[in-house]
Amino acid sequence: MQYLSTDLSPRERYKILTSFVLPRPSAWVTTTSEAGIVNAAPFSFFNVLGEDPPLCVFAINLRPDGRVKDTLVNIRRAGEFVVHITDEPLAQAMHETGGDFPPDISEPDHLGLRLAPSSMIAVPRLADAPFAMECKTWQLIDVNGDRVLMLGEGLAFHIRDELWDTEKMRVAMELFHPVGRMFADRYCRTNDRMDFPPAKGMG
């Protein structure tokens, strides 16, 4: 079976991409409104791009009725945000923050999520997340007027203490259980893992 991208509607392309590019990490992003309301929202078109500088990217699309999401409004105003990685205990809460909350409602407050101050920016972070990266805007790329690629530069990293070996600079995988985004409202666990020996070249 083959499709040409130009023969498909945007919705059909979305269905194909999200059905096969699996699992995807999710960026759980906190921002702050001009009134001081802390917003939290998940984005599954997300990844990190490198380490020098440490960059991440996630896509913010318009809501189905054309409204701009609070996350984008807040980042455009303040130029800063926090990206979190979610694990199994927080997965349900992350999913629920994807609902259409009014701008004057704080998702963390509504769901009883603990906040902690960031060290380099004014936006607070989710205190119980296994990993959080304080970011400033590196670049905004408009895509077709209905989606923005948000590139952020990491300024500080917060890691749950028991997950990190500071001497080896290595994560304790037996304690770290991130979730992956599948398609629709489905997610996956990452407990079943494979290890391979180092790859050998032909020379």
Backbone as JSON, one array per atom type, in Angstrom:
{
  "sequence": "MQYLSTDLSPRERYKILTSFVLPRPSAWVTTTSEAGIVNAAPFSFFNVLGEDPPLCVFAINLRPDGRVKDTLVNIRRAGEFVVHITDEPLAQAMHETGGDFPPDISEPDHLGLRLAPSSMIAVPRLADAPFAMECKTWQLIDVNGDRVLMLGEGLAFHIRDELWDTEKMRVAMELFHPVGRMFADRYCRTNDRMDFPPAKGMG",
  "N": [[0.85, -1.19, 0.0], [0.49, 2.23, -0.78], [0.69, 5.74, -0.33], [0.58, 8.97, -1.66], [1.67, 11.94, -0.23], [0.48, 14.29, -1.09], [-1.98, 13.44, -1.99], [-3.53, 13.08, 0.18], [-5.63, 14.27, 2.83], [-4.94, 16.73, 5.41], [-5.85, 15.63, 7.86], [-5.92, 12.89, 7.27], [-3.18, 12.41, 6.82], [-2.27, 12.93, 9.38], [-3.46, 10.8, 10.75], [-2.07, 8.6, 9.7], [0.65, 9.16, 10.38], [0.58, 9.31, 13.2], [-0.2, 6.78, 13.77], [1.89, 5.09, 13.15], [4.43, 6.15, 13.83], [5.7, 5.36, 16.51], [6.54, 4.3, 19.9], [5.72, 7.66, 20.98], [7.43, 10.24, 22.74], [6.02, 12.41, 25.23], [5.7, 15.87, 25.72], [5.15, 17.48, 28.64], [3.99, 20.42, 29.4], [4.5, 23.34, 31.28], [3.33, 26.65, 31.69], [2.94, 30.18, 32.36], [0.3, 32.47, 32.77], [-0.44, 35.95, 32.01], [-1.86, 36.83, 34.16], [-0.9, 35.25, 36.14], [-1.76, 32.63, 36.26], [-1.11, 29.21, 36.33], [-0.54, 27.11, 33.69], [-0.88, 23.82, 32.38], [-0.1, 21.43, 29.93], [-0.21, 18.66, 27.62], [1.9, 17.57, 24.89], [2.36, 15.65, 22.08], [3.78, 15.62, 19.71], [6.84, 15.8, 19.85], [10.27, 16.19, 20.83], [13.79, 15.94, 21.78], [16.58, 17.76, 20.42], [19.32, 18.02, 20.44], [22.45, 18.67, 22.19], [24.11, 20.89, 22.44], [23.49, 23.89, 21.67], [21.31, 22.66, 24.36], [18.46, 21.59, 23.0], [14.91, 21.45, 22.59], [11.88, 20.47, 20.91], [8.48, 21.07, 20.22], [5.19, 20.72, 18.87], [2.61, 23.06, 18.56], [-0.65, 23.16, 17.9], [-3.59, 24.82, 16.55], [-6.73, 24.94, 18.35], [-9.59, 22.85, 17.56], [-11.69, 24.64, 16.93], [-10.35, 26.82, 16.08], [-9.2, 28.47, 17.99], [-6.37, 29.87, 19.74], [-4.08, 28.02, 21.64], [-3.61, 28.12, 25.2], [-1.0, 27.63, 26.04], [0.65, 28.5, 23.91], [-0.04, 31.22, 23.79], [0.92, 32.07, 26.28], [3.68, 31.48, 26.1], [4.48, 33.06, 23.96], [4.18, 35.54, 25.11], [5.85, 35.53, 27.44], [8.14, 34.07, 26.84], [9.21, 31.75, 28.0], [9.19, 28.48, 29.52], [8.43, 25.24, 31.0], [9.42, 21.96, 30.35], [8.29, 18.73, 30.94], [8.92, 15.26, 31.58], [6.83, 12.46, 31.67], [5.93, 9.86, 33.97], [4.61, 6.56, 34.8], [2.97, 6.84, 37.25], [2.03, 9.46, 36.95], [0.74, 9.58, 34.57], [-2.08, 9.51, 34.02], [-2.93, 11.98, 35.06], [-1.47, 13.7, 33.42], [-2.7, 13.15, 30.95], [-5.28, 14.1, 31.48], [-4.85, 16.84, 31.69], [-4.88, 17.61, 29.11], [-7.39, 18.4, 28.4], [-9.96, 20.82, 27.48], [-9.55, 23.4, 29.14], [-10.7, 26.46, 30.6], [-8.95, 29.65, 30.24], [-8.64, 30.87, 32.74], [-8.49, 28.88, 34.59], [-6.36, 26.88, 36.42], [-4.72, 24.05, 35.47], [-2.91, 22.39, 37.05], [-3.73, 23.17, 39.68], [-6.44, 22.45, 39.61], [-6.27, 19.69, 39.35], [-4.84, 18.94, 41.53], [-2.03, 18.87, 41.49], [1.29, 19.11, 42.58], [3.33, 22.01, 42.72], [6.59, 23.44, 42.11], [9.14, 25.89, 42.57], [10.98, 27.16, 39.77], [14.48, 27.49, 38.87], [15.75, 29.2, 37.09], [13.87, 30.56, 35.63], [10.61, 32.2, 35.67], [8.38, 30.58, 35.51], [6.73, 27.98, 37.22], [7.53, 24.53, 38.02], [6.33, 21.12, 37.69], [6.3, 19.45, 40.6], [6.5, 16.68, 41.13], [7.28, 15.37, 38.84], [9.4, 13.11, 37.03], [11.46, 14.18, 35.51], [12.4, 17.43, 34.57], [12.74, 20.25, 32.47], [13.81, 23.43, 32.43], [13.1, 26.04, 30.22], [13.92, 28.52, 27.75], [12.56, 30.43, 25.07], [13.83, 29.51, 21.97], [13.41, 29.53, 19.24], [10.58, 30.3, 17.2], [8.56, 28.74, 14.86], [6.35, 29.28, 12.38], [3.85, 27.29, 10.93], [2.03, 26.99, 8.21], [0.13, 28.69, 9.29], [-1.54, 27.48, 11.13], [-0.26, 26.03, 13.02], [2.45, 25.92, 15.28], [5.89, 25.47, 15.55], [7.64, 25.02, 18.38], [10.68, 25.8, 19.55], [12.83, 25.23, 22.17], [15.38, 26.26, 24.45], [17.22, 24.5, 26.78], [17.71, 25.47, 30.1], [18.04, 24.66, 32.72], [18.04, 21.57, 34.51], [15.94, 19.3, 36.2], [15.95, 16.49, 38.18], [14.46, 13.62, 39.51], [15.66, 12.48, 42.56], [16.3, 9.71, 43.17], [16.45, 8.56, 40.72], [18.84, 9.02, 39.42], [22.28, 8.46, 38.89], [24.84, 10.19, 40.01], [27.6, 9.94, 39.73], [28.15, 8.09, 37.64], [26.63, 9.32, 35.77], [24.12, 8.35, 34.84], [20.87, 7.02, 34.23], [18.68, 5.33, 36.49], [17.28, 2.76, 35.29], [15.65, 0.74, 36.23], [14.02, 1.99, 37.97], [12.82, 4.01, 36.63], [10.02, 4.74, 34.82], [8.87, 5.75, 32.18], [6.13, 6.84, 30.07], [4.8, 6.13, 26.83], [3.34, 7.77, 24.02], [0.77, 6.5, 22.08], [-1.56, 6.01, 19.53], [-4.58, 7.96, 19.01], [-6.24, 8.05, 22.1], [-4.46, 6.41, 23.39], [-1.82, 4.93, 25.28], [1.48, 3.69, 26.13], [3.37, 1.43, 28.22], [6.82, 1.25, 29.3], [8.21, -0.9, 30.31], [9.03, -3.37, 29.36], [11.91, -4.16, 28.02], [14.77, -4.15, 25.75], [18.15, -5.2, 25.42], [21.12, -4.78, 23.59], [24.34, -5.93, 22.48], [27.23, -3.78, 21.84], [27.24, -2.45, 18.51], [29.06, -3.84, 15.79], [31.44, -2.87, 13.36], [32.28, -3.3, 9.83], [34.96, -3.23, 9.29]],
  "CA": [[0.0, 0.0, 0.0], [1.26, 3.46, -0.86], [-0.02, 6.99, -0.45], [1.32, 10.2, -1.86], [1.24, 12.93, 0.76], [-0.39, 15.28, -1.74], [-3.29, 12.85, -2.23], [-4.2, 12.91, 1.46], [-5.99, 15.45, 3.59], [-4.13, 16.83, 6.63], [-6.34, 14.67, 8.86], [-5.47, 11.54, 6.88], [-1.74, 12.35, 7.09], [-2.15, 12.84, 10.84], [-3.82, 9.44, 11.18], [-0.99, 7.69, 9.33], [1.86, 9.46, 11.14], [0.41, 8.98, 14.61], [-0.43, 5.34, 13.89], [3.1, 4.31, 12.92], [5.6, 6.71, 14.52], [5.35, 4.94, 17.87], [5.8, 5.27, 20.71], [6.28, 9.01, 20.97], [7.45, 10.89, 24.05], [5.12, 13.56, 25.37], [6.15, 17.02, 26.5], [4.14, 18.0, 29.56], [4.54, 21.77, 29.44], [3.89, 24.36, 32.13], [3.55, 28.06, 31.37], [2.22, 31.06, 33.26], [-0.4, 33.55, 32.09], [-0.16, 37.31, 32.5], [-2.52, 36.96, 35.47], [-0.25, 34.36, 37.08], [-2.36, 31.29, 36.25], [-0.19, 28.19, 35.81], [-1.15, 26.21, 32.72], [-0.15, 22.59, 32.07], [-0.71, 20.76, 28.78], [0.67, 17.67, 26.97], [2.11, 17.66, 23.44], [3.03, 14.4, 21.71], [4.73, 15.85, 18.63], [7.87, 16.36, 20.72], [11.53, 15.47, 21.06], [14.98, 16.78, 21.96], [17.27, 17.89, 19.14], [20.77, 18.07, 20.59], [22.93, 19.02, 23.52], [24.97, 22.08, 22.47], [22.78, 24.02, 22.94], [20.29, 21.63, 24.58], [17.22, 22.06, 22.4], [13.75, 20.58, 22.43], [10.88, 21.02, 20.0], [7.15, 20.47, 20.23], [4.27, 21.41, 17.96], [1.37, 23.56, 19.16], [-1.63, 23.44, 16.86], [-4.8, 25.5, 16.99], [-7.84, 24.09, 18.74], [-10.47, 22.57, 16.41], [-12.51, 25.79, 16.56], [-9.47, 27.9, 15.63], [-8.61, 29.24, 19.09], [-4.97, 29.64, 20.07], [-3.96, 27.37, 22.93], [-3.03, 28.94, 26.26], [0.45, 27.43, 26.08], [1.29, 29.37, 22.94], [-0.25, 32.6, 24.23], [1.81, 32.35, 27.4], [5.08, 31.46, 25.67], [4.73, 34.25, 23.14], [4.28, 36.71, 25.99], [6.92, 35.47, 28.43], [9.35, 33.49, 26.27], [9.78, 30.72, 28.84], [8.29, 27.36, 29.83], [9.09, 24.05, 31.53], [9.04, 20.7, 29.72], [8.41, 17.6, 31.85], [8.68, 13.9, 31.11], [5.85, 11.82, 32.55], [6.04, 8.43, 34.21], [3.33, 5.9, 34.97], [2.08, 7.4, 38.27], [1.48, 10.76, 36.56], [0.21, 9.51, 33.2], [-3.49, 9.87, 33.97], [-3.03, 13.42, 35.26], [-1.01, 14.34, 32.19], [-3.75, 13.02, 29.94], [-6.42, 14.96, 31.83], [-4.53, 18.26, 31.44], [-5.11, 17.87, 27.69], [-8.75, 18.87, 28.19], [-10.14, 22.22, 27.1], [-9.79, 24.19, 30.34], [-10.69, 27.92, 30.39], [-7.66, 30.26, 30.59], [-8.54, 31.28, 34.14], [-8.41, 27.68, 35.42], [-5.05, 26.25, 36.44], [-4.82, 22.58, 35.46], [-2.31, 21.79, 38.25], [-4.58, 23.4, 40.84], [-7.67, 21.67, 39.45], [-5.99, 18.26, 39.5], [-4.09, 18.71, 42.76], [-0.62, 18.6, 41.2], [2.19, 19.98, 43.34], [4.25, 22.85, 41.96], [7.83, 23.85, 42.77], [9.73, 27.0, 41.82], [12.13, 26.93, 38.9], [15.67, 28.21, 39.33], [16.22, 30.18, 36.11], [12.73, 31.24, 35.01], [9.5, 32.45, 36.59], [7.37, 29.53, 35.4], [6.99, 26.86, 38.12], [7.55, 23.19, 37.45], [5.55, 20.1, 38.39], [7.28, 18.96, 41.57], [6.62, 15.23, 41.19], [7.72, 14.81, 37.56], [10.73, 12.52, 37.12], [12.43, 15.03, 34.82], [11.87, 18.71, 34.11], [13.74, 21.1, 31.83], [13.45, 24.84, 32.31], [13.45, 26.46, 28.87], [13.58, 29.8, 27.16], [12.28, 30.3, 23.64], [14.98, 29.59, 21.07], [12.86, 29.95, 17.95], [9.22, 29.93, 16.85], [8.4, 28.55, 13.41], [4.94, 29.16, 11.99], [3.61, 26.29, 9.89], [0.72, 27.1, 7.55], [-0.8, 29.53, 10.02], [-2.39, 26.75, 12.09], [0.6, 25.24, 13.9], [3.73, 26.56, 15.58], [6.94, 24.64, 16.12], [8.26, 25.73, 19.49], [12.0, 25.32, 19.9], [13.26, 25.78, 23.44], [16.73, 25.96, 24.91], [17.23, 24.09, 28.18], [18.54, 26.28, 30.98], [18.27, 23.91, 33.95], [17.42, 20.25, 34.52], [15.56, 18.79, 37.51], [15.82, 15.04, 38.1], [14.09, 12.98, 40.77], [16.95, 12.05, 43.1], [16.58, 8.28, 43.13], [16.56, 8.11, 39.33], [20.06, 9.45, 38.75], [23.59, 8.18, 39.46], [25.62, 11.38, 39.68], [28.97, 9.58, 39.37], [28.14, 7.47, 36.31], [25.77, 10.1, 34.88], [23.26, 7.35, 34.2], [19.55, 6.87, 34.84], [18.35, 4.02, 37.06], [16.16, 2.34, 34.46], [14.74, -0.12, 36.97], [13.13, 2.86, 38.73], [12.25, 5.02, 35.73], [9.0, 4.1, 33.99], [8.16, 6.72, 31.35], [5.08, 6.32, 29.21], [4.86, 6.58, 25.45], [2.05, 8.05, 23.38], [0.44, 5.71, 20.91], [-2.49, 6.79, 18.71], [-5.83, 8.33, 19.69], [-5.99, 8.29, 23.52], [-3.75, 5.24, 23.89], [-0.43, 5.11, 25.73], [2.13, 2.4, 26.39], [4.4, 1.37, 29.23], [8.14, 0.97, 28.74], [8.87, -1.82, 31.23], [9.58, -4.51, 28.62], [13.0, -3.52, 27.28], [15.77, -5.03, 25.12], [19.53, -4.75, 25.43], [21.95, -5.38, 22.56], [25.75, -5.57, 22.61], [27.62, -2.72, 20.9], [27.3, -2.85, 17.11], [30.42, -3.96, 15.25], [31.56, -2.49, 11.97], [32.77, -4.28, 8.87], [36.41, -3.1, 9.1]],
  "C": [[0.88, 1.24, 0.0], [0.32, 4.65, -0.99], [0.97, 8.09, -0.81], [0.78, 11.23, -0.88], [0.24, 13.91, 0.16], [-1.79, 14.75, -2.02], [-4.12, 12.74, -0.95], [-4.57, 14.25, 2.06], [-5.06, 15.55, 4.81], [-4.56, 15.83, 7.7], [-5.88, 13.26, 8.54], [-3.97, 11.37, 7.1], [-1.5, 12.19, 8.59], [-2.42, 11.42, 11.3], [-2.69, 8.46, 10.86], [0.23, 7.91, 10.22], [1.73, 9.03, 12.6], [0.12, 7.5, 14.83], [0.86, 4.54, 13.81], [4.36, 4.87, 13.56], [5.36, 6.55, 16.01], [6.53, 4.26, 18.56], [6.47, 6.62, 20.65], [6.36, 9.52, 22.4], [6.46, 12.04, 24.06], [5.81, 14.64, 26.19], [4.98, 17.49, 27.35], [4.62, 19.4, 29.95], [3.77, 22.66, 30.4], [4.3, 25.74, 31.64], [2.74, 28.88, 32.38], [1.58, 32.19, 32.47], [-0.01, 34.89, 32.67], [-0.77, 37.53, 33.88], [-1.92, 36.03, 36.51], [-0.84, 32.98, 37.18], [-1.38, 30.31, 35.63], [-0.96, 27.21, 34.94], [-0.27, 24.98, 32.56], [-0.87, 21.87, 30.94], [0.29, 19.8, 28.15], [0.74, 17.89, 25.46], [2.93, 16.44, 23.01], [3.81, 14.48, 20.4], [5.91, 16.58, 19.28], [9.13, 15.51, 20.69], [12.62, 16.46, 21.41], [15.8, 16.7, 20.69], [18.78, 17.88, 19.26], [21.14, 18.57, 21.96], [23.75, 20.3, 23.58], [24.52, 23.07, 21.39], [21.75, 22.9, 23.11], [18.93, 22.13, 24.11], [16.14, 21.0, 22.44], [12.79, 21.25, 21.47], [9.56, 20.3, 20.25], [6.24, 21.34, 19.38], [3.0, 21.8, 18.71], [0.42, 23.92, 18.02], [-2.8, 24.24, 17.43], [-5.82, 24.49, 17.49], [-8.76, 23.88, 17.54], [-11.32, 23.76, 15.98], [-11.68, 27.0, 16.18], [-8.85, 28.73, 16.73], [-7.15, 28.87, 19.31], [-4.89, 29.04, 21.47], [-3.24, 28.27, 23.93], [-1.51, 28.82, 26.31], [1.16, 28.38, 25.14], [1.14, 30.84, 23.32], [0.75, 32.96, 25.32], [3.27, 32.39, 26.98], [5.4, 32.67, 24.82], [4.9, 35.49, 24.02], [5.54, 36.68, 26.83], [8.23, 34.88, 27.9], [9.99, 32.41, 27.13], [8.71, 29.68, 29.2], [9.12, 26.24, 30.42], [8.53, 22.83, 30.83], [9.31, 19.57, 30.7], [8.25, 16.3, 31.07], [7.8, 13.21, 32.15], [6.18, 10.35, 32.76], [4.66, 7.86, 34.54], [2.43, 6.51, 36.06], [1.42, 8.71, 37.86], [0.78, 10.74, 35.21], [-1.24, 9.96, 33.1], [-3.67, 11.38, 34.13], [-2.56, 14.17, 34.03], [-2.09, 14.31, 31.12], [-4.92, 13.98, 30.22], [-6.11, 16.44, 31.6], [-4.68, 18.6, 29.96], [-6.53, 18.32, 27.39], [-8.8, 20.36, 27.9], [-10.54, 23.03, 28.33], [-9.84, 25.68, 29.98], [-9.35, 28.52, 30.83], [-7.52, 30.63, 32.05], [-8.54, 30.1, 35.12], [-7.02, 27.08, 35.3], [-5.21, 24.73, 36.49], [-4.13, 21.95, 36.66], [-3.16, 21.99, 39.51], [-5.82, 22.52, 40.79], [-7.44, 20.19, 39.73], [-5.17, 17.93, 40.74], [-2.64, 18.35, 42.54], [0.26, 19.6, 41.94], [3.11, 20.76, 42.4], [5.48, 23.15, 42.8], [8.43, 24.97, 41.95], [10.85, 26.52, 40.9], [13.29, 27.77, 39.4], [16.1, 29.32, 38.39], [15.1, 31.0, 35.49], [11.61, 31.39, 36.03], [8.45, 31.35, 36.58], [7.68, 28.39, 36.38], [6.96, 25.53, 37.38], [6.65, 22.27, 38.27], [6.51, 19.33, 39.29], [7.51, 17.46, 41.51], [7.05, 14.58, 39.87], [9.12, 14.22, 37.7], [11.83, 13.37, 36.5], [11.73, 16.31, 34.37], [13.01, 19.54, 33.55], [13.19, 22.51, 31.7], [13.96, 25.35, 30.96], [13.14, 27.93, 28.63], [13.37, 29.58, 25.67], [13.56, 30.47, 22.84], [14.54, 30.07, 19.69], [11.42, 29.49, 17.84], [9.11, 29.84, 15.33], [6.92, 28.36, 13.11], [4.81, 28.18, 10.84], [2.18, 26.44, 9.39], [-0.3, 27.94, 8.3], [-1.66, 28.81, 11.04], [-1.58, 25.89, 13.06], [1.91, 25.99, 14.08], [4.68, 25.52, 16.13], [7.68, 25.47, 17.16], [9.61, 25.09, 19.8], [12.45, 26.01, 21.18], [14.67, 25.37, 23.78], [16.68, 25.65, 26.4], [18.21, 24.9, 29.0], [18.9, 25.55, 32.27], [17.49, 22.61, 33.89], [17.13, 19.84, 35.97], [15.26, 17.31, 37.37], [15.44, 14.5, 39.48], [15.31, 12.22, 41.3], [17.25, 10.58, 42.9], [16.77, 7.74, 41.71], [17.94, 8.31, 38.72], [21.31, 9.1, 39.56], [24.51, 9.32, 39.04], [27.05, 11.07, 39.29], [29.05, 9.01, 37.96], [27.38, 8.3, 35.29], [24.84, 9.17, 34.1], [21.96, 7.22, 34.97], [19.38, 5.46, 35.38], [17.1, 3.51, 36.36], [15.18, 1.45, 35.2], [13.74, 0.7, 37.79], [12.38, 3.87, 37.86], [11.29, 4.34, 34.76], [8.22, 5.15, 33.19], [7.08, 6.05, 30.53], [5.27, 6.88, 27.81], [3.46, 6.82, 24.92], [1.9, 7.16, 22.17], [-0.48, 6.56, 20.02], [-3.78, 6.99, 19.48], [-5.51, 8.65, 21.15], [-5.26, 7.12, 24.17], [-2.3, 5.59, 24.23], [0.17, 3.72, 25.93], [3.12, 2.54, 27.53], [5.73, 1.02, 28.58], [8.92, 0.01, 29.64], [9.54, -2.99, 30.51], [10.63, -3.98, 27.66], [13.97, -4.56, 26.72], [17.14, -4.38, 25.25], [20.29, -5.49, 24.36], [23.41, -5.04, 22.85], [26.11, -4.47, 21.62], [27.7, -3.25, 19.47], [28.74, -2.86, 16.62], [30.42, -3.6, 13.77], [32.13, -3.59, 11.11], [34.29, -4.29, 8.76], [37.23, -3.98, 10.01]]
}
